[in-house]
PDB file of C-alpha atoms in Angstrom:
ATOM      1  CA  MET A   1      51.703 109.115  75.434  1.00 43.00           C
ATOM      2  CA  ASN A   2      51.932 106.022  73.193  1.00 45.00           C
ATOM      3  CA  ASN A   3      55.143 107.337  71.643  1.00 46.00           C
ATOM      4  CA  ARG A   4      56.663 107.711  75.101  1.00 48.00           C
ATOM      5  CA  LEU A   5      55.717 104.120  75.944  1.00 45.00           C
ATOM      6  CA  ASN A   6      57.222 102.831  72.705  1.00 50.00           C
ATOM      7  CA  ILE A   7      60.481 104.667  73.372  1.00 46.00           C
ATOM      8  CA  ALA A   8      60.602 103.293  76.914  1.00 45.00           C
ATOM      9  CA  GLN A   9      60.040  99.779  75.621  1.00 45.00           C
ATOM     10  CA  LEU A  10      62.859 100.146  73.110  1.00 45.00           C
ATOM     11  CA  LEU A  11      65.227 101.360  75.806  1.00 48.00           C
ATOM     12  CA  VAL A  12      64.715  98.191  77.883  1.00 52.00           C
ATOM     13  CA  ALA A  13      64.600  95.848  74.878  1.00 66.00           C
ATOM     14  CA  GLU A  14      67.273  93.185  74.538  1.00 87.00           C
ATOM     15  CA  ASN A  15      68.080  90.489  72.030  1.00 93.00           C
ATOM     16  CA  CYS A  16      67.194  86.845  72.542  1.00 96.00           C
ATOM     17  CA  VAL A  17      70.414  84.929  73.230  1.00 94.00           C
ATOM     18  CA  LEU A  18      69.298  82.214  70.810  1.00 96.00           C
ATOM     19  CA  CYS A  19      67.585  83.867  67.823  1.00 95.00           C
ATOM     20  CA  GLU A  20      68.563  87.521  68.469  1.00 93.00           C
ATOM     21  CA  ALA A  21      64.976  88.703  68.156  1.00 95.00           C
ATOM     22  CA  VAL A  22      64.225  91.878  70.086  1.00 94.00           C
ATOM     23  CA  THR A  23      62.641  90.893  73.376  1.00 92.00           C
ATOM     24  CA  ARG A  24      62.540  91.621  77.089  1.00 89.00           C
ATOM     25  CA  GLY A  25      64.708  89.228  79.051  1.00 90.00           C
ATOM     26  CA  ASP A  26      67.178  86.608  77.887  1.00 95.00           C
ATOM     27  CA  PHE A  27      64.854  84.614  75.633  1.00 96.00           C
ATOM     28  CA  CYS A  28      62.020  85.541  73.309  1.00 95.00           C
ATOM     29  CA  PRO A  29      58.733  83.755  74.111  1.00 95.00           C
ATOM     30  CA  ALA A  30      59.168  81.210  71.289  1.00 96.00           C
ATOM     31  CA  CYS A  31      62.723  80.256  72.272  1.00 96.00           C
ATOM     32  CA  LYS A  32      61.825  80.092  75.956  1.00 95.00           C
ATOM     33  CA  GLU A  33      58.985  77.711  75.150  1.00 95.00           C
ATOM     34  CA  SER A  34      61.354  75.525  73.093  1.00 95.00           C
ATOM     35  CA  LEU A  35      63.899  75.047  75.897  1.00 97.00           C
ATOM     36  CA  PRO A  36      64.337  71.418  77.072  1.00 96.00           C
ATOM     37  CA  HIS A  37      62.033  71.662  80.064  1.00 93.00           C
ATOM     38  CA  LEU A  38      62.033  69.016  82.765  1.00 90.00           C
ATOM     39  CA  SER A  39      59.367  66.384  83.041  1.00 85.00           C
ATOM     40  CA  PRO A  40      56.592  67.576  85.368  1.00 87.00           C
ATOM     41  CA  HIS A  41      57.043  64.364  87.372  1.00 90.00           C
ATOM     42  CA  HIS A  42      60.405  63.497  88.900  1.00 90.00           C
ATOM     43  CA  CYS A  43      62.104  61.935  91.914  1.00 93.00           C
ATOM     44  CA  LEU A  44      61.692  64.198  94.934  1.00 92.00           C
ATOM     45  CA  VAL A  45      65.329  63.555  95.897  1.00 95.00           C
ATOM     46  CA  CYS A  46      67.493  63.265  92.777  1.00 94.00           C
ATOM     47  CA  ALA A  47      65.111  64.887  90.233  1.00 92.00           C
ATOM     48  CA  SER A  48      65.307  61.980  87.773  1.00 90.00           C
ATOM     49  CA  PRO A  49      62.216  61.756  85.537  1.00 89.00           C
ATOM     50  CA  MET A  50      59.418  59.455  86.697  1.00 90.00           C
ATOM     51  CA  ILE A  51      55.884  58.542  85.756  1.00 89.00           C
ATOM     52  CA  GLU A  52      54.666  60.303  88.893  1.00 90.00           C
ATOM     53  CA  SER A  53      56.470  62.431  91.468  1.00 89.00           C
ATOM     54  CA  SER A  54      57.753  60.302  94.346  1.00 93.00           C
ATOM     55  CA  ILE A  55      61.118  58.919  95.484  1.00 95.00           C
ATOM     56  CA  CYS A  56      62.798  56.706  92.908  1.00 94.00           C
ATOM     57  CA  GLY A  57      63.932  53.166  93.649  1.00 94.00           C
ATOM     58  CA  ALA A  58      67.628  54.099  93.567  1.00 92.00           C
ATOM     59  CA  CYS A  59      67.196  56.799  96.230  1.00 95.00           C
ATOM     60  CA  LEU A  60      65.083  54.492  98.391  1.00 96.00           C
ATOM     61  CA  ALA A  61      67.627  51.677  98.160  1.00 95.00           C
ATOM     62  CA  ASN A  62      70.695  53.884  98.648  1.00 93.00           C
ATOM     63  CA  PRO A  63      69.692  57.330  99.991  1.00 96.00           C
ATOM     64  CA  PRO A  64      72.171  60.035  98.944  1.00 97.00           C
ATOM     65  CA  ALA A  65      73.763  62.485 101.377  1.00 98.00           C
ATOM     66  CA  PHE A  66      71.714  65.330  99.896  1.00 98.00           C
ATOM     67  CA  ASP A  67      68.011  65.798 100.606  1.00 97.00           C
ATOM     68  CA  THR A  68      66.649  67.136  97.351  1.00 96.00           C
ATOM     69  CA  CYS A  69      67.673  68.472  93.962  1.00 95.00           C
ATOM     70  CA  VAL A  70      66.339  71.340  91.848  1.00 95.00           C
ATOM     71  CA  ALA A  71      67.242  71.520  88.153  1.00 95.00           C
ATOM     72  CA  ALA A  72      66.273  74.328  85.815  1.00 96.00           C
ATOM     73  CA  VAL A  73      66.168  72.360  82.555  1.00 96.00           C
ATOM     74  CA  ASN A  74      67.270  69.141  80.903  1.00 95.00           C
ATOM     75  CA  TYR A  75      70.794  68.911  79.526  1.00 95.00           C
ATOM     76  CA  ALA A  76      70.020  69.090  75.820  1.00 95.00           C
ATOM     77  CA  PHE A  77      70.367  71.572  72.975  1.00 95.00           C
ATOM     78  CA  PRO A  78      70.391  74.584  73.174  1.00 96.00           C
ATOM     79  CA  ILE A  79      71.222  74.546  76.909  1.00 97.00           C
ATOM     80  CA  SER A  80      74.206  72.278  76.244  1.00 96.00           C
ATOM     81  CA  ALA A  81      75.524  74.830  73.737  1.00 96.00           C
ATOM     82  CA  LEU A  82      75.094  77.716  76.193  1.00 97.00           C
ATOM     83  CA  LEU A  83      76.949  75.780  78.906  1.00 97.00           C
ATOM     84  CA  HIS A  84      79.722  74.897  76.449  1.00 96.00           C
ATOM     85  CA  SER A  85      80.010  78.557  75.506  1.00 96.00           C
ATOM     86  CA  LEU A  86      80.410  79.499  79.169  1.00 97.00           C
ATOM     87  CA  LYS A  87      82.856  76.759  80.165  1.00 94.00           C
ATOM     88  CA  TYR A  88      85.063  76.415  77.097  1.00 94.00           C
ATOM     89  CA  GLN A  89      84.719  79.716  75.233  1.00 95.00           C
ATOM     90  CA  THR A  90      84.877  81.960  78.339  1.00 95.00           C
ATOM     91  CA  ASN A  91      81.526  83.526  77.486  1.00 96.00           C
ATOM     92  CA  LEU A  92      80.916  84.724  81.043  1.00 96.00           C
ATOM     93  CA  ALA A  93      77.732  86.553  80.028  1.00 95.00           C
ATOM     94  CA  MET A  94      76.090  83.117  79.806  1.00 97.00           C
ATOM     95  CA  ALA A  95      76.515  82.686  83.576  1.00 97.00           C
ATOM     96  CA  SER A  96      73.814  85.285  84.249  1.00 97.00           C
ATOM     97  CA  VAL A  97      71.495  83.789  81.621  1.00 97.00           C
ATOM     98  CA  LEU A  98      71.796  80.301  83.107  1.00 98.00           C
ATOM     99  CA  ALA A  99      71.596  81.616  86.671  1.00 98.00           C
ATOM    100  CA  ASP A 100      68.326  83.381  85.914  1.00 97.00           C
ATOM    101  CA  LEU A 101      66.855  80.144  84.551  1.00 97.00           C
ATOM    102  CA  LEU A 102      67.852  78.370  87.753  1.00 97.00           C
ATOM    103  CA  THR A 103      66.551  81.183  89.958  1.00 97.00           C
ATOM    104  CA  ALA A 104      63.144  80.996  88.295  1.00 95.00           C
ATOM    105  CA  ARG A 105      62.999  77.268  89.014  1.00 94.00           C
ATOM    106  CA  ILE A 106      64.060  77.621  92.658  1.00 94.00           C
ATOM    107  CA  GLY A 107      61.489  80.254  93.558  1.00 86.00           C
ATOM    108  CA  ALA A 108      61.546  81.776  97.039  1.00 74.00           C
ATOM    109  CA  ALA A 109      60.312  78.985  99.307  1.00 71.00           C
ATOM    110  CA  ALA A 110      62.530  77.301 101.927  1.00 83.00           C
ATOM    111  CA  LEU A 111      65.736  79.042 100.938  1.00 96.00           C
ATOM    112  CA  PRO A 112      68.989  77.783 102.514  1.00 97.00           C
ATOM    113  CA  ASP A 113      71.378  79.710 104.728  1.00 98.00           C
ATOM    114  CA  PHE A 114      74.204  79.577 102.187  1.00 98.00           C
ATOM    115  CA  ILE A 115      75.044  78.599  98.615  1.00 98.00           C
ATOM    116  CA  VAL A 116      78.207  76.509  98.118  1.00 98.00           C
ATOM    117  CA  PRO A 117      79.406  76.457  94.491  1.00 98.00           C
ATOM    118  CA  MET A 118      80.953  73.172  93.378  1.00 98.00           C
ATOM    119  CA  PRO A 119      84.731  73.686  93.770  1.00 97.00           C
ATOM    120  CA  LEU A 120      87.289  73.092  91.035  1.00 95.00           C
ATOM    121  CA  HIS A 121      90.738  71.674  91.694  1.00 95.00           C
ATOM    122  CA  PRO A 122      93.398  74.436  91.547  1.00 94.00           C
ATOM    123  CA  ALA A 123      94.992  72.821  88.478  1.00 94.00           C
ATOM    124  CA  ARG A 124      91.665  72.833  86.613  1.00 92.00           C
ATOM    125  CA  LEU A 125      90.997  76.392  87.787  1.00 94.00           C
ATOM    126  CA  ARG A 126      94.361  77.575  86.404  1.00 94.00           C
ATOM    127  CA  GLU A 127      93.624  75.848  83.115  1.00 93.00           C
ATOM    128  CA  ARG A 128      90.146  77.339  82.698  1.00 93.00           C
ATOM    129  CA  GLY A 129      90.742  80.663  84.447  1.00 95.00           C
ATOM    130  CA  PHE A 130      87.427  80.633  86.323  1.00 97.00           C
ATOM    131  CA  ASN A 131      84.952  78.338  88.025  1.00 97.00           C
ATOM    132  CA  GLN A 132      81.651  78.305  86.137  1.00 97.00           C
ATOM    133  CA  ALA A 133      79.756  77.216  89.265  1.00 98.00           C
ATOM    134  CA  ILE A 134      81.027  80.284  91.138  1.00 98.00           C
ATOM    135  CA  GLU A 135      80.051  82.588  88.267  1.00 98.00           C
ATOM    136  CA  ILE A 136      76.515  81.172  88.224  1.00 98.00           C
ATOM    137  CA  ALA A 137      76.291  81.201  92.028  1.00 98.00           C
ATOM    138  CA  ARG A 138      77.150  84.898  92.213  1.00 98.00           C
ATOM    139  CA  ARG A 139      74.098  85.776  90.144  1.00 98.00           C
ATOM    140  CA  VAL A 140      71.804  83.320  91.943  1.00 98.00           C
ATOM    141  CA  SER A 141      73.026  84.724  95.270  1.00 98.00           C
ATOM    142  CA  LYS A 142      72.179  88.245  94.139  1.00 97.00           C
ATOM    143  CA  ASN A 143      68.804  87.182  92.770  1.00 96.00           C
ATOM    144  CA  LEU A 144      67.704  85.354  95.921  1.00 96.00           C
ATOM    145  CA  GLY A 145      69.564  87.261  98.622  1.00 96.00           C
ATOM    146  CA  VAL A 146      71.276  84.081  99.848  1.00 97.00           C
ATOM    147  CA  PRO A 147      75.011  84.462 100.603  1.00 98.00           C
ATOM    148  CA  ALA A 148      77.408  82.375  98.539  1.00 98.00           C
ATOM    149  CA  LEU A 149      80.488  80.772 100.124  1.00 98.00           C
ATOM    150  CA  PRO A 150      82.800  80.114  97.155  1.00 97.00           C
ATOM    151  CA  ALA A 151      85.914  79.346  99.225  1.00 96.00           C
ATOM    152  CA  ILE A 152      84.519  77.294 102.106  1.00 97.00           C
ATOM    153  CA  CYS A 153      85.080  73.921 100.395  1.00 98.00           C
ATOM    154  CA  ARG A 154      88.128  72.756  98.452  1.00 96.00           C
ATOM    155  CA  ARG A 155      88.686  70.165  95.778  1.00 96.00           C
ATOM    156  CA  VAL A 156      91.799  68.361  96.959  1.00 95.00           C
ATOM    157  CA  LYS A 157      91.893  65.568  94.385  1.00 89.00           C
ATOM    158  CA  ASN A 158      92.388  66.366  90.708  1.00 86.00           C
ATOM    159  CA  THR A 159      90.192  63.644  89.269  1.00 77.00           C
ATOM    160  CA  PRO A 160      89.672  62.872  85.575  1.00 67.00           C
ATOM    161  CA  SER A 161      86.517  64.363  84.126  1.00 68.00           C
ATOM    162  CA  GLN A 162      83.406  62.450  85.144  1.00 63.00           C
ATOM    163  CA  THR A 163      82.048  62.874  81.615  1.00 64.00           C
ATOM    164  CA  GLY A 164      84.313  60.255  80.072  1.00 63.00           C
ATOM    165  CA  LEU A 165      83.757  57.600  82.713  1.00 65.00           C
ATOM    166  CA  PRO A 166      81.184  54.787  82.899  1.00 63.00           C
ATOM    167  CA  TRP A 167      78.504  55.524  85.476  1.00 59.00           C
ATOM    168  CA  LYS A 168      79.730  52.776  87.820  1.00 65.00           C
ATOM    169  CA  GLU A 169      83.220  54.312  87.885  1.00 70.00           C
ATOM    170  CA  ARG A 170      82.125  57.842  88.729  1.00 72.00           C
ATOM    171  CA  GLU A 171      81.537  57.269  92.431  1.00 73.00           C
ATOM    172  CA  LYS A 172      84.990  55.690  92.794  1.00 76.00           C
ATOM    173  CA  ASN A 173      86.623  58.463  90.755  1.00 78.00           C
ATOM    174  CA  ILE A 174      85.245  61.284  92.920  1.00 85.00           C
ATOM    175  CA  ARG A 175      85.777  59.608  96.304  1.00 88.00           C
ATOM    176  CA  ASP A 176      87.677  61.789  98.844  1.00 91.00           C
ATOM    177  CA  ALA A 177      87.921  64.619  96.307  1.00 93.00           C
ATOM    178  CA  PHE A 178      86.666  67.376  98.645  1.00 97.00           C
ATOM    179  CA  ALA A 179      87.585  68.916 101.978  1.00 97.00           C
ATOM    180  CA  CYS A 180      85.895  71.399 104.308  1.00 97.00           C
ATOM    181  CA  GLU A 181      86.957  72.381 107.819  1.00 95.00           C
ATOM    182  CA  ALA A 182      84.231  74.941 108.553  1.00 97.00           C
ATOM    183  CA  ASP A 183      81.748  74.631 111.386  1.00 97.00           C
ATOM    184  CA  LEU A 184      78.364  74.594 109.668  1.00 98.00           C
ATOM    185  CA  SER A 185      76.376  73.107 112.532  1.00 98.00           C
ATOM    186  CA  GLY A 186      72.631  73.503 112.064  1.00 98.00           C
ATOM    187  CA  LYS A 187      72.980  75.189 108.659  1.00 98.00           C
ATOM    188  CA  ARG A 188      70.999  74.537 105.505  1.00 98.00           C
ATOM    189  CA  ILE A 189      73.149  74.502 102.372  1.00 98.00           C
ATOM    190  CA  ALA A 190      72.506  74.499  98.631  1.00 98.00           C
ATOM    191  CA  ILE A 191      75.309  73.022  96.538  1.00 98.00           C
ATOM    192  CA  LEU A 192      75.280  74.707  93.135  1.00 98.00           C
ATOM    193  CA  ASP A 193      76.669  73.101  89.976  1.00 98.00           C
ATOM    194  CA  ASP A 194      76.181  73.495  86.256  1.00 97.00           C
ATOM    195  CA  VAL A 195      75.255  69.924  85.252  1.00 96.00           C
ATOM    196  CA  MET A 196      74.125  66.834  87.142  1.00 94.00           C
ATOM    197  CA  THR A 197      74.393  63.423  85.513  1.00 90.00           C
ATOM    198  CA  THR A 198      74.722  60.595  88.051  1.00 88.00           C
ATOM    199  CA  GLY A 199      74.753  62.700  91.220  1.00 92.00           C
ATOM    200  CA  SER A 200      78.113  61.247  92.319  1.00 92.00           C
ATOM    201  CA  THR A 201      79.912  64.600  92.545  1.00 94.00           C
ATOM    202  CA  LEU A 202      77.043  66.264  94.366  1.00 96.00           C
ATOM    203  CA  ASN A 203      76.755  63.318  96.743  1.00 96.00           C
ATOM    204  CA  GLU A 204      80.477  63.290  97.588  1.00 96.00           C
ATOM    205  CA  LEU A 205      80.516  66.987  98.483  1.00 98.00           C
ATOM    206  CA  ALA A 206      77.284  66.529 100.463  1.00 98.00           C
ATOM    207  CA  LYS A 207      78.972  63.805 102.561  1.00 97.00           C
ATOM    208  CA  VAL A 208      81.754  66.252 103.478  1.00 98.00           C
ATOM    209  CA  LEU A 209      79.257  68.962 104.419  1.00 98.00           C
ATOM    210  CA  ARG A 210      77.287  66.532 106.597  1.00 98.00           C
ATOM    211  CA  LYS A 211      80.461  65.961 108.631  1.00 97.00           C
ATOM    212  CA  CYS A 212      80.615  69.749 109.150  1.00 98.00           C
ATOM    213  CA  GLY A 213      77.184  69.713 110.824  1.00 98.00           C
ATOM    214  CA  VAL A 214      74.925  70.689 107.901  1.00 98.00           C
ATOM    215  CA  ILE A 215      71.341  69.544 108.569  1.00 98.00           C
ATOM    216  CA  HIS A 216      69.812  69.968 105.107  1.00 98.00           C
ATOM    217  CA  ILE A 217      71.433  69.887 101.667  1.00 98.00           C
ATOM    218  CA  SER A 218      69.843  70.818  98.359  1.00 97.00           C
ATOM    219  CA  GLY A 219      71.414  70.364  94.970  1.00 97.00           C
ATOM    220  CA  TRP A 220      70.856  73.330  92.640  1.00 98.00           C
ATOM    221  CA  VAL A 221      71.854  72.577  89.057  1.00 97.00           C
ATOM    222  CA  VAL A 222      71.260  74.384  85.801  1.00 98.00           C
ATOM    223  CA  ALA A 223      70.811  71.202  83.786  1.00 97.00           C
ATOM    224  CA  ARG A 224      69.974  67.584  84.562  1.00 95.00           C
ATOM    225  CA  THR A 225      70.779  64.852  82.068  1.00 90.00           C
ATOM    226  CA  PRO A 226      67.484  63.194  81.126  1.00 75.00           C
ATOM    227  CA  SER A 227      68.683  59.623  81.671  1.00 60.00           C
ATOM    228  CA  GLY A 228      70.067  59.729  85.129  1.00 46.00           C
ATOM    229  CA  ASP A 229      71.347  61.504  88.182  1.00 39.00           C
ATOM    230  CA  SER A 230      77.237  64.107  87.819  1.00 45.00           C
TER     231      SER A 230
END
């Protein structure tokens, strides 16, 4: 009987994506524990770290168009390396790994009607060959049973990367970058992206969705930069 159990365990065994130790799941227990986990206390809207969970001063002074944000982990090594592998080395297998981390953080409570992956401009999509947000959203959609709408919103302005811009310039850079003509009256939407830094990109798409009748918007991101809200 024990031999049969051992064989069964070997058949379902995988290798940790970080240290390659034999394990069940994407990470061995030691590597999973070492991931850059979020602070237990954060802003209830933008998920920025706080001394105690409440709404931060920035969100109180200038409420964003989205209602809340869920992030799986902080944007730090090794998560940054896994995201880089997905986006710039076309390691599409990482999409499922990152999606599972996000799914675990979301849980099953108060799920939205639809998931909207953050759109890429067609020029950027041709350059990269895929949209990492769509790849992650497909897995999250399957995990949670929430339909994804990858084509409902469009990026109509090919803006420079937010990464290289000062925080104050990001809101201006992303302004009027998205379009959506769908009737989403009364719907609850989760916007899914890979990384959130200042929240400007998420907020701009949320504004467009509000005009389409969406009543509640969540931001679902794999990683949140520790020092601010992309």
